[in-house]
Amino acid sequence: MRTLLILFLSFILFELEAQQWVQFSQQASYGTYLNPAYSGFASNLNVTLAHRSQYVGLGTKSIGTQYASFSSPFLSSKFGLGVRLINDFIGLQRYTNIDLDAAYHVLNKEHKLSFGLNIGFVQFGLRGDQLTAPDGIYLPGLVVHNDQVLPNVASAGLAPTFSFGAVYAFRKWEAGIAIQNLNSPKINLSNTSDGTIIFLSRTINIHSAYVINLNNTKIKPSFFCKTDLNKWQAQINLQVDWRKIFAGLGYRGYNGLNNDAVIAIFGITLKERVKVAYSYDYNVSYLGNSNTGSHEISLKFDLPKSFTKNLKSNIIFNPRNL
């Protein structure tokens, strides 16, 4: 992993293109991860926590992601607010995103259309003090890479980020599209000789899902696609909910060049409001012989909120309390 990172940084001078939007297998349950328009969309107060360990055993440094979100209707069912935190690390590289979400929902009987926007900050960090370069000088207490791009110490940069999305729902079907990092944030990495610039890719998320009700069973097929219009990644899921238990299968990839994993998901609902889920990815790409798969665990809390209209009426005074 360290060797790959060195090669990546060494061959690109001054301007670096970062990875696409982070990857989750249980993304069907992470509303605002997919799209800011999901803030307050289901008239629920929602709290979601998740951790993903990616390609376990691939290298000595961990690859993983943490996700935390809170969203709720605000003032009425037409408005939603939320906050989202994403922390992604690949070896010695770290990406942290925190933002505020706001959504407006248009309600029309069986139809529902929502628009969402989030505004926040993204930080990109690199542990330059733990890297090594071919021409570097490394002594106890001394790290000198002799490289204009690589920082000799831990380095980081911060930039604003914006995202926009829309979701449409009709009965049991919904679909949405969102553009993450709409402004393609430009991060100046500190502590480099000539200044290293990190560009975060503008990523488009497309998603769709349908719910089939059969007595006590729900069947939910879903589709996800993310792209920077250069590279594409697709995922299909099929989840079955039976009483308080749910399970599913998924596949990420669509051809021999980007096939990634077969996904298994299992979860349970506690007290009708709390869901705990675990998923395992069996890697089918050329990295399959170098890792033991990916693990993801999530905790989700939903509390329905209802809004009643304030009806104006005549005031009847009590003569004892004028």
mmCIF file of C-alpha atoms in Angstrom:
data_model
loop_
_atom_site.group_PDB
_atom_site.id
_atom_site.type_symbol
_atom_site.label_atom_id
_atom_site.label_comp_id
_atom_site.label_asym_id
_atom_site.label_seq_id
_atom_site.Cartn_x
_atom_site.Cartn_y
_atom_site.Cartn_z
ATOM 1 C CA MET A 1 0.000 0.000 0.000
ATOM 2 C CA ARG A 2 2.798 2.412 0.852
ATOM 3 C CA THR A 3 4.568 1.589 -2.419
ATOM 4 C CA LEU A 4 1.418 2.286 -4.427
ATOM 5 C CA LEU A 5 0.950 5.624 -2.712
ATOM 6 C CA ILE A 6 4.550 6.650 -3.400
ATOM 7 C CA LEU A 7 4.197 5.781 -7.079
ATOM 8 C CA PHE A 8 0.949 7.696 -7.296
ATOM 9 C CA LEU A 9 2.404 10.829 -5.768
ATOM 10 C CA SER A 10 5.754 10.663 -7.533
ATOM 11 C CA PHE A 11 4.470 10.536 -11.098
ATOM 12 C CA ILE A 12 2.037 13.480 -10.763
ATOM 13 C CA LEU A 13 3.579 16.896 -10.092
ATOM 14 C CA PHE A 14 1.903 19.816 -8.361
ATOM 15 C CA GLU A 15 -1.717 18.852 -9.172
ATOM 16 C CA LEU A 16 -3.229 15.624 -7.848
ATOM 17 C CA GLU A 17 -6.650 14.178 -8.690
ATOM 18 C CA ALA A 18 -8.208 12.459 -5.671
ATOM 19 C CA GLN A 19 -10.528 9.463 -5.514
ATOM 20 C CA GLN A 20 -14.243 9.394 -6.302
ATOM 21 C CA TRP A 21 -16.936 9.498 -3.636
ATOM 22 C CA VAL A 22 -16.405 6.945 -0.859
ATOM 23 C CA GLN A 23 -17.902 3.444 -1.103
ATOM 24 C CA PHE A 24 -20.473 1.703 1.124
ATOM 25 C CA SER A 25 -22.272 -1.602 0.558
ATOM 26 C CA GLN A 26 -25.320 -0.701 2.699
ATOM 27 C CA GLN A 27 -25.828 2.639 0.961
ATOM 28 C CA ALA A 28 -29.531 1.868 0.413
ATOM 29 C CA SER A 29 -29.965 2.578 4.157
ATOM 30 C CA TYR A 30 -27.805 5.721 4.255
ATOM 31 C CA GLY A 31 -30.121 8.371 2.845
ATOM 32 C CA THR A 32 -28.093 11.568 3.098
ATOM 33 C CA TYR A 33 -24.898 9.728 2.121
ATOM 34 C CA LEU A 34 -26.504 9.233 -1.279
ATOM 35 C CA ASN A 35 -28.342 12.507 -1.605
ATOM 36 C CA PRO A 36 -28.930 15.633 0.563
ATOM 37 C CA ALA A 37 -32.567 15.640 -0.627
ATOM 38 C CA TYR A 38 -33.215 12.760 1.795
ATOM 39 C CA SER A 39 -33.024 15.083 4.832
ATOM 40 C CA GLY A 40 -36.452 14.740 6.454
ATOM 41 C CA PHE A 41 -37.756 12.994 3.316
ATOM 42 C CA ALA A 42 -39.654 10.208 5.091
ATOM 43 C CA SER A 43 -40.876 12.531 7.887
ATOM 44 C CA ASN A 44 -38.531 10.705 10.250
ATOM 45 C CA LEU A 45 -35.925 11.849 12.716
ATOM 46 C CA ASN A 46 -32.995 9.682 11.643
ATOM 47 C CA VAL A 47 -29.597 8.909 13.178
ATOM 48 C CA THR A 48 -27.194 6.610 11.306
ATOM 49 C CA LEU A 49 -23.728 5.382 12.319
ATOM 50 C CA ALA A 50 -21.563 3.102 10.169
ATOM 51 C CA HIS A 51 -18.039 1.747 9.908
ATOM 52 C CA ARG A 52 -16.490 -0.014 6.913
ATOM 53 C CA SER A 53 -13.173 -1.883 6.776
ATOM 54 C CA GLN A 54 -12.129 -2.231 3.139
ATOM 55 C CA TYR A 55 -9.901 -4.957 1.642
ATOM 56 C CA VAL A 56 -8.837 -6.350 5.016
ATOM 57 C CA GLY A 57 -5.304 -7.730 4.915
ATOM 58 C CA LEU A 58 -4.271 -5.910 1.734
ATOM 59 C CA GLY A 59 -1.490 -3.981 3.487
ATOM 60 C CA THR A 60 -0.088 -3.012 6.832
ATOM 61 C CA LYS A 61 -2.104 0.219 6.851
ATOM 62 C CA SER A 62 -5.880 0.162 7.221
ATOM 63 C CA ILE A 63 -8.376 1.140 4.540
ATOM 64 C CA GLY A 64 -11.780 2.153 5.885
ATOM 65 C CA THR A 65 -14.562 4.669 6.268
ATOM 66 C CA GLN A 66 -16.756 6.001 9.078
ATOM 67 C CA TYR A 67 -20.113 7.663 8.466
ATOM 68 C CA ALA A 68 -22.424 9.522 10.869
ATOM 69 C CA SER A 69 -25.561 11.471 10.023
ATOM 70 C CA PHE A 70 -28.521 13.158 11.662
ATOM 71 C CA SER A 71 -31.562 14.426 9.774
ATOM 72 C CA SER A 72 -35.079 15.480 10.660
ATOM 73 C CA PRO A 73 -38.105 17.346 9.331
ATOM 74 C CA PHE A 74 -38.001 21.010 10.337
ATOM 75 C CA LEU A 75 -41.076 23.135 11.132
ATOM 76 C CA SER A 76 -43.236 21.057 8.767
ATOM 77 C CA SER A 77 -43.082 17.962 6.581
ATOM 78 C CA LYS A 78 -41.994 20.166 3.665
ATOM 79 C CA PHE A 79 -38.584 21.020 5.116
ATOM 80 C CA GLY A 80 -35.668 18.920 6.287
ATOM 81 C CA LEU A 81 -32.356 19.676 7.984
ATOM 82 C CA GLY A 82 -29.379 17.460 8.730
ATOM 83 C CA VAL A 83 -25.686 17.132 9.393
ATOM 84 C CA ARG A 84 -23.302 14.585 7.876
ATOM 85 C CA LEU A 85 -19.780 13.429 8.734
ATOM 86 C CA ILE A 86 -17.642 11.181 6.519
ATOM 87 C CA ASN A 87 -14.123 10.093 7.451
ATOM 88 C CA ASP A 88 -12.235 8.002 4.885
ATOM 89 C CA PHE A 89 -8.663 6.743 5.194
ATOM 90 C CA ILE A 90 -6.475 4.843 2.737
ATOM 91 C CA GLY A 91 -3.127 3.949 4.250
ATOM 92 C CA LEU A 92 -1.425 7.248 5.078
ATOM 93 C CA GLN A 93 -4.055 9.351 3.319
ATOM 94 C CA ARG A 94 -7.156 10.710 5.078
ATOM 95 C CA TYR A 95 -10.282 12.439 3.738
ATOM 96 C CA THR A 96 -12.765 14.062 6.163
ATOM 97 C CA ASN A 97 -16.010 15.747 5.114
ATOM 98 C CA ILE A 98 -18.487 17.533 7.421
ATOM 99 C CA ASP A 99 -21.473 19.432 6.083
ATOM 100 C CA LEU A 100 -24.982 20.702 6.781
ATOM 101 C CA ASP A 101 -27.962 19.520 4.704
ATOM 102 C CA ALA A 102 -31.170 21.361 3.867
ATOM 103 C CA ALA A 103 -34.040 19.969 1.799
ATOM 104 C CA TYR A 104 -37.400 21.117 0.471
ATOM 105 C CA HIS A 105 -40.133 18.536 -0.237
ATOM 106 C CA VAL A 106 -42.983 19.062 -2.696
ATOM 107 C CA LEU A 107 -45.939 16.900 -1.670
ATOM 108 C CA ASN A 108 -48.779 15.940 -4.029
ATOM 109 C CA LYS A 109 -50.810 12.948 -2.860
ATOM 110 C CA GLU A 110 -48.938 9.911 -4.243
ATOM 111 C CA HIS A 111 -46.095 11.975 -5.681
ATOM 112 C CA LYS A 112 -43.204 13.427 -3.732
ATOM 113 C CA LEU A 113 -40.341 15.515 -5.073
ATOM 114 C CA SER A 114 -37.452 16.705 -2.938
ATOM 115 C CA PHE A 115 -34.519 19.049 -3.568
ATOM 116 C CA GLY A 116 -31.516 19.142 -1.268
ATOM 117 C CA LEU A 117 -28.340 21.143 -0.833
ATOM 118 C CA ASN A 118 -25.431 20.712 1.539
ATOM 119 C CA ILE A 119 -22.600 23.053 2.414
ATOM 120 C CA GLY A 120 -19.521 22.093 4.371
ATOM 121 C CA PHE A 121 -15.788 21.621 4.496
ATOM 122 C CA VAL A 122 -13.490 18.858 3.370
ATOM 123 C CA GLN A 123 -10.012 18.167 4.707
ATOM 124 C CA PHE A 124 -7.370 16.106 2.951
ATOM 125 C CA GLY A 125 -4.386 14.909 4.995
ATOM 126 C CA LEU A 126 -1.223 12.936 4.293
ATOM 127 C CA ARG A 127 1.268 11.477 6.805
ATOM 128 C CA GLY A 128 4.356 12.588 4.926
ATOM 129 C CA ASP A 129 6.605 11.735 7.852
ATOM 130 C CA GLN A 130 5.856 8.024 7.341
ATOM 131 C CA LEU A 131 6.525 7.932 3.589
ATOM 132 C CA THR A 132 9.778 6.974 1.886
ATOM 133 C CA ALA A 133 11.063 8.054 -1.529
ATOM 134 C CA PRO A 134 13.924 6.619 -3.664
ATOM 135 C CA ASP A 135 16.106 9.743 -3.272
ATOM 136 C CA GLY A 136 15.169 10.507 0.315
ATOM 137 C CA ILE A 137 17.396 10.834 3.353
ATOM 138 C CA TYR A 138 16.134 9.006 6.435
ATOM 139 C CA LEU A 139 17.939 9.125 9.747
ATOM 140 C CA PRO A 140 16.655 8.909 13.322
ATOM 141 C CA GLY A 141 14.603 12.075 13.781
ATOM 142 C CA LEU A 142 15.225 13.232 10.180
ATOM 143 C CA VAL A 143 12.926 12.766 7.167
ATOM 144 C CA VAL A 144 13.911 14.451 3.886
ATOM 145 C CA HIS A 145 12.219 13.088 0.751
ATOM 146 C CA ASN A 146 14.063 15.380 -1.685
ATOM 147 C CA ASP A 147 10.760 15.573 -3.558
ATOM 148 C CA GLN A 148 8.908 18.785 -4.390
ATOM 149 C CA VAL A 149 5.505 17.130 -4.093
ATOM 150 C CA LEU A 150 5.852 15.014 -0.954
ATOM 151 C CA PRO A 151 5.719 16.739 2.442
ATOM 152 C CA ASN A 152 8.399 15.714 4.944
ATOM 153 C CA VAL A 153 5.939 15.964 7.839
ATOM 154 C CA ALA A 154 2.241 15.345 8.397
ATOM 155 C CA SER A 155 0.407 17.692 6.045
ATOM 156 C CA ALA A 156 -3.212 18.721 5.464
ATOM 157 C CA GLY A 157 -5.409 21.211 3.652
ATOM 158 C CA LEU A 158 -8.997 22.454 3.943
ATOM 159 C CA ALA A 159 -11.534 23.633 1.372
ATOM 160 C CA PRO A 160 -15.282 24.367 1.165
ATOM 161 C CA THR A 161 -17.518 21.879 -0.620
ATOM 162 C CA PHE A 162 -21.071 21.943 -1.992
ATOM 163 C CA SER A 163 -23.439 19.179 -3.090
ATOM 164 C CA PHE A 164 -26.894 19.192 -4.683
ATOM 165 C CA GLY A 165 -29.474 16.475 -5.231
ATOM 166 C CA ALA A 166 -33.072 15.644 -6.116
ATOM 167 C CA VAL A 167 -35.297 12.671 -5.256
ATOM 168 C CA TYR A 168 -38.642 11.700 -6.789
ATOM 169 C CA ALA A 169 -40.983 9.105 -5.255
ATOM 170 C CA PHE A 170 -44.229 7.613 -6.576
ATOM 171 C CA ARG A 171 -45.984 5.031 -4.420
ATOM 172 C CA LYS A 172 -43.400 2.280 -3.815
ATOM 173 C CA TRP A 173 -40.804 3.518 -6.310
ATOM 174 C CA GLU A 174 -38.198 6.223 -5.873
ATOM 175 C CA ALA A 175 -35.202 7.513 -7.788
ATOM 176 C CA GLY A 176 -32.679 10.261 -7.313
ATOM 177 C CA ILE A 177 -29.572 11.948 -8.595
ATOM 178 C CA ALA A 178 -26.970 13.942 -6.671
ATOM 179 C CA ILE A 179 -23.728 15.713 -7.487
ATOM 180 C CA GLN A 180 -21.196 15.445 -4.670
ATOM 181 C CA ASN A 181 -18.336 17.966 -4.431
ATOM 182 C CA LEU A 182 -20.148 20.132 -6.966
ATOM 183 C CA ASN A 183 -17.436 22.803 -6.874
ATOM 184 C CA SER A 184 -14.599 20.230 -7.285
ATOM 185 C CA PRO A 185 -12.781 21.465 -4.147
ATOM 186 C CA LYS A 186 -9.190 22.609 -4.561
ATOM 187 C CA ILE A 187 -7.035 21.808 -1.517
ATOM 188 C CA ASN A 188 -3.577 23.270 -1.035
ATOM 189 C CA LEU A 189 -1.500 20.680 0.787
ATOM 190 C CA SER A 190 0.733 22.371 3.346
ATOM 191 C CA ASN A 191 4.430 21.762 4.002
ATOM 192 C CA THR A 192 5.461 20.988 0.399
ATOM 193 C CA SER A 193 8.299 22.754 -1.413
ATOM 194 C CA ASP A 194 6.395 24.105 -4.426
ATOM 195 C CA GLY A 195 2.831 23.656 -3.162
ATOM 196 C CA THR A 196 0.845 20.511 -3.919
ATOM 197 C CA ILE A 197 -2.771 20.932 -4.993
ATOM 198 C CA ILE A 198 -5.387 18.214 -4.435
ATOM 199 C CA PHE A 199 -8.494 18.310 -6.630
ATOM 200 C CA LEU A 200 -11.446 16.278 -5.323
ATOM 201 C CA SER A 201 -13.482 14.748 -8.116
ATOM 202 C CA ARG A 202 -16.996 15.961 -8.779
ATOM 203 C CA THR A 203 -19.022 12.735 -8.465
ATOM 204 C CA ILE A 204 -22.551 11.979 -9.685
ATOM 205 C CA ASN A 205 -24.644 9.489 -7.669
ATOM 206 C CA ILE A 206 -27.653 7.898 -9.382
ATOM 207 C CA HIS A 207 -29.934 5.600 -7.403
ATOM 208 C CA SER A 208 -33.312 3.892 -7.653
ATOM 209 C CA ALA A 209 -35.337 1.466 -5.523
ATOM 210 C CA TYR A 210 -38.727 -0.282 -5.543
ATOM 211 C CA VAL A 211 -40.640 -1.988 -2.716
ATOM 212 C CA ILE A 212 -42.804 -5.080 -3.296
ATOM 213 C CA ASN A 213 -45.185 -5.922 -0.420
ATOM 214 C CA LEU A 214 -46.135 -9.599 0.073
ATOM 215 C CA ASN A 215 -48.058 -10.175 3.335
ATOM 216 C CA ASN A 216 -45.403 -9.899 6.088
ATOM 217 C CA THR A 217 -42.567 -9.728 3.576
ATOM 218 C CA LYS A 218 -41.027 -6.799 1.727
ATOM 219 C CA ILE A 219 -38.789 -7.268 -1.301
ATOM 220 C CA LYS A 220 -36.664 -4.288 -2.249
ATOM 221 C CA PRO A 221 -34.525 -4.306 -5.404
ATOM 222 C CA SER A 222 -32.233 -1.280 -5.742
ATOM 223 C CA PHE A 223 -29.665 0.115 -8.161
ATOM 224 C CA PHE A 224 -26.770 2.530 -7.609
ATOM 225 C CA CYS A 225 -24.276 4.119 -9.936
ATOM 226 C CA LYS A 226 -21.534 6.654 -9.272
ATOM 227 C CA THR A 227 -19.323 8.353 -11.817
ATOM 228 C CA ASP A 228 -17.021 11.303 -12.413
ATOM 229 C CA LEU A 229 -17.889 10.966 -16.146
ATOM 230 C CA ASN A 230 -14.544 9.275 -16.615
ATOM 231 C CA LYS A 231 -14.870 6.143 -14.470
ATOM 232 C CA TRP A 232 -18.125 4.364 -13.614
ATOM 233 C CA GLN A 233 -19.102 2.004 -10.798
ATOM 234 C CA ALA A 234 -22.493 0.277 -10.502
ATOM 235 C CA GLN A 235 -24.098 -1.816 -7.764
ATOM 236 C CA ILE A 236 -27.351 -3.799 -7.588
ATOM 237 C CA ASN A 237 -28.955 -5.031 -4.356
ATOM 238 C CA LEU A 238 -31.904 -7.240 -3.502
ATOM 239 C CA GLN A 239 -33.093 -7.085 0.103
ATOM 240 C CA VAL A 240 -35.874 -9.089 1.750
ATOM 241 C CA ASP A 241 -37.513 -7.937 5.006
ATOM 242 C CA TRP A 242 -39.431 -10.532 6.993
ATOM 243 C CA ARG A 243 -40.895 -9.343 10.287
ATOM 244 C CA LYS A 244 -37.895 -8.067 12.277
ATOM 245 C CA ILE A 245 -35.204 -9.728 10.166
ATOM 246 C CA PHE A 246 -33.815 -8.560 6.840
ATOM 247 C CA ALA A 247 -31.193 -9.986 4.511
ATOM 248 C CA GLY A 248 -29.898 -9.243 1.056
ATOM 249 C CA LEU A 249 -27.448 -9.900 -1.732
ATOM 250 C CA GLY A 250 -25.665 -7.459 -3.993
ATOM 251 C CA TYR A 251 -23.069 -7.172 -6.703
ATOM 252 C CA ARG A 252 -20.720 -4.277 -7.449
ATOM 253 C CA GLY A 253 -19.419 -3.957 -11.002
ATOM 254 C CA TYR A 254 -20.702 -4.400 -14.533
ATOM 255 C CA ASN A 255 -17.842 -5.692 -16.691
ATOM 256 C CA GLY A 256 -14.484 -7.421 -16.459
ATOM 257 C CA LEU A 257 -12.617 -4.167 -15.879
ATOM 258 C CA ASN A 258 -14.410 -2.962 -12.735
ATOM 259 C CA ASN A 259 -16.037 -6.040 -11.165
ATOM 260 C CA ASP A 260 -15.402 -5.631 -7.453
ATOM 261 C CA ALA A 261 -17.442 -7.719 -5.025
ATOM 262 C CA VAL A 262 -20.338 -10.009 -4.183
ATOM 263 C CA ILE A 263 -22.158 -8.578 -1.159
ATOM 264 C CA ALA A 264 -24.124 -10.305 1.616
ATOM 265 C CA ILE A 265 -26.192 -8.245 4.093
ATOM 266 C CA PHE A 266 -27.947 -9.355 7.277
ATOM 267 C CA GLY A 267 -29.740 -7.271 9.897
ATOM 268 C CA ILE A 268 -32.341 -7.146 12.642
ATOM 269 C CA THR A 269 -34.853 -4.556 13.821
ATOM 270 C CA LEU A 270 -34.951 -3.845 17.556
ATOM 271 C CA LYS A 271 -38.026 -2.251 19.148
ATOM 272 C CA GLU A 272 -39.299 -1.181 15.690
ATOM 273 C CA ARG A 273 -37.055 1.902 15.635
ATOM 274 C CA VAL A 274 -33.480 0.615 15.773
ATOM 275 C CA LYS A 275 -31.835 -1.411 13.012
ATOM 276 C CA VAL A 276 -28.469 -3.135 13.260
ATOM 277 C CA ALA A 277 -26.907 -4.532 10.083
ATOM 278 C CA TYR A 278 -23.722 -6.263 8.981
ATOM 279 C CA SER A 279 -22.454 -6.814 5.448
ATOM 280 C CA TYR A 280 -19.544 -8.733 3.985
ATOM 281 C CA ASP A 281 -17.993 -8.152 0.564
ATOM 282 C CA TYR A 282 -16.252 -11.064 -1.150
ATOM 283 C CA ASN A 283 -13.766 -9.512 -3.527
ATOM 284 C CA VAL A 284 -13.847 -10.826 -7.135
ATOM 285 C CA SER A 285 -11.353 -8.417 -8.709
ATOM 286 C CA TYR A 286 -7.644 -9.027 -9.273
ATOM 287 C CA LEU A 287 -7.139 -7.988 -5.618
ATOM 288 C CA GLY A 288 -9.108 -11.020 -4.460
ATOM 289 C CA ASN A 289 -6.025 -13.070 -3.634
ATOM 290 C CA SER A 290 -4.514 -10.227 -1.584
ATOM 291 C CA ASN A 291 -7.289 -9.562 0.953
ATOM 292 C CA THR A 292 -9.933 -11.340 3.007
ATOM 293 C CA GLY A 293 -12.835 -9.125 1.983
ATOM 294 C CA SER A 294 -14.565 -6.031 3.355
ATOM 295 C CA HIS A 295 -16.708 -5.695 6.484
ATOM 296 C CA GLU A 296 -19.368 -3.080 7.229
ATOM 297 C CA ILE A 297 -21.541 -2.591 10.313
ATOM 298 C CA SER A 298 -24.272 -0.002 10.812
ATOM 299 C CA LEU A 299 -26.685 1.246 13.456
ATOM 300 C CA LYS A 300 -29.774 3.156 12.388
ATOM 301 C CA PHE A 301 -32.428 4.880 14.526
ATOM 302 C CA ASP A 302 -35.730 6.189 13.096
ATOM 303 C CA LEU A 303 -38.383 8.119 15.003
ATOM 304 C CA PRO A 304 -41.512 9.110 13.036
ATOM 305 C CA LYS A 305 -42.544 12.746 13.355
ATOM 306 C CA SER A 306 -46.030 14.049 12.643
ATOM 307 C CA PHE A 307 -47.151 17.597 12.011
ATOM 308 C CA THR A 308 -50.639 18.919 12.711
ATOM 309 C CA LYS A 309 -52.078 22.057 11.258
ATOM 310 C CA ASN A 310 -52.928 24.849 13.683
ATOM 311 C CA LEU A 311 -56.651 25.435 13.272
ATOM 312 C CA LYS A 312 -57.955 28.902 14.081
ATOM 313 C CA SER A 313 -61.145 29.016 16.161
ATOM 314 C CA ASN A 314 -63.093 31.413 18.331
ATOM 315 C CA ILE A 315 -61.681 31.946 21.814
ATOM 316 C CA ILE A 316 -64.050 31.175 24.668
ATOM 317 C CA PHE A 317 -63.043 32.999 27.824
ATOM 318 C CA ASN A 318 -63.498 31.496 31.247
ATOM 319 C CA PRO A 319 -65.199 34.190 33.412
ATOM 320 C CA ARG A 320 -63.254 32.935 36.437
ATOM 321 C CA ASN A 321 -59.902 33.694 34.769
ATOM 322 C CA LEU A 322 -60.321 36.946 32.795
#
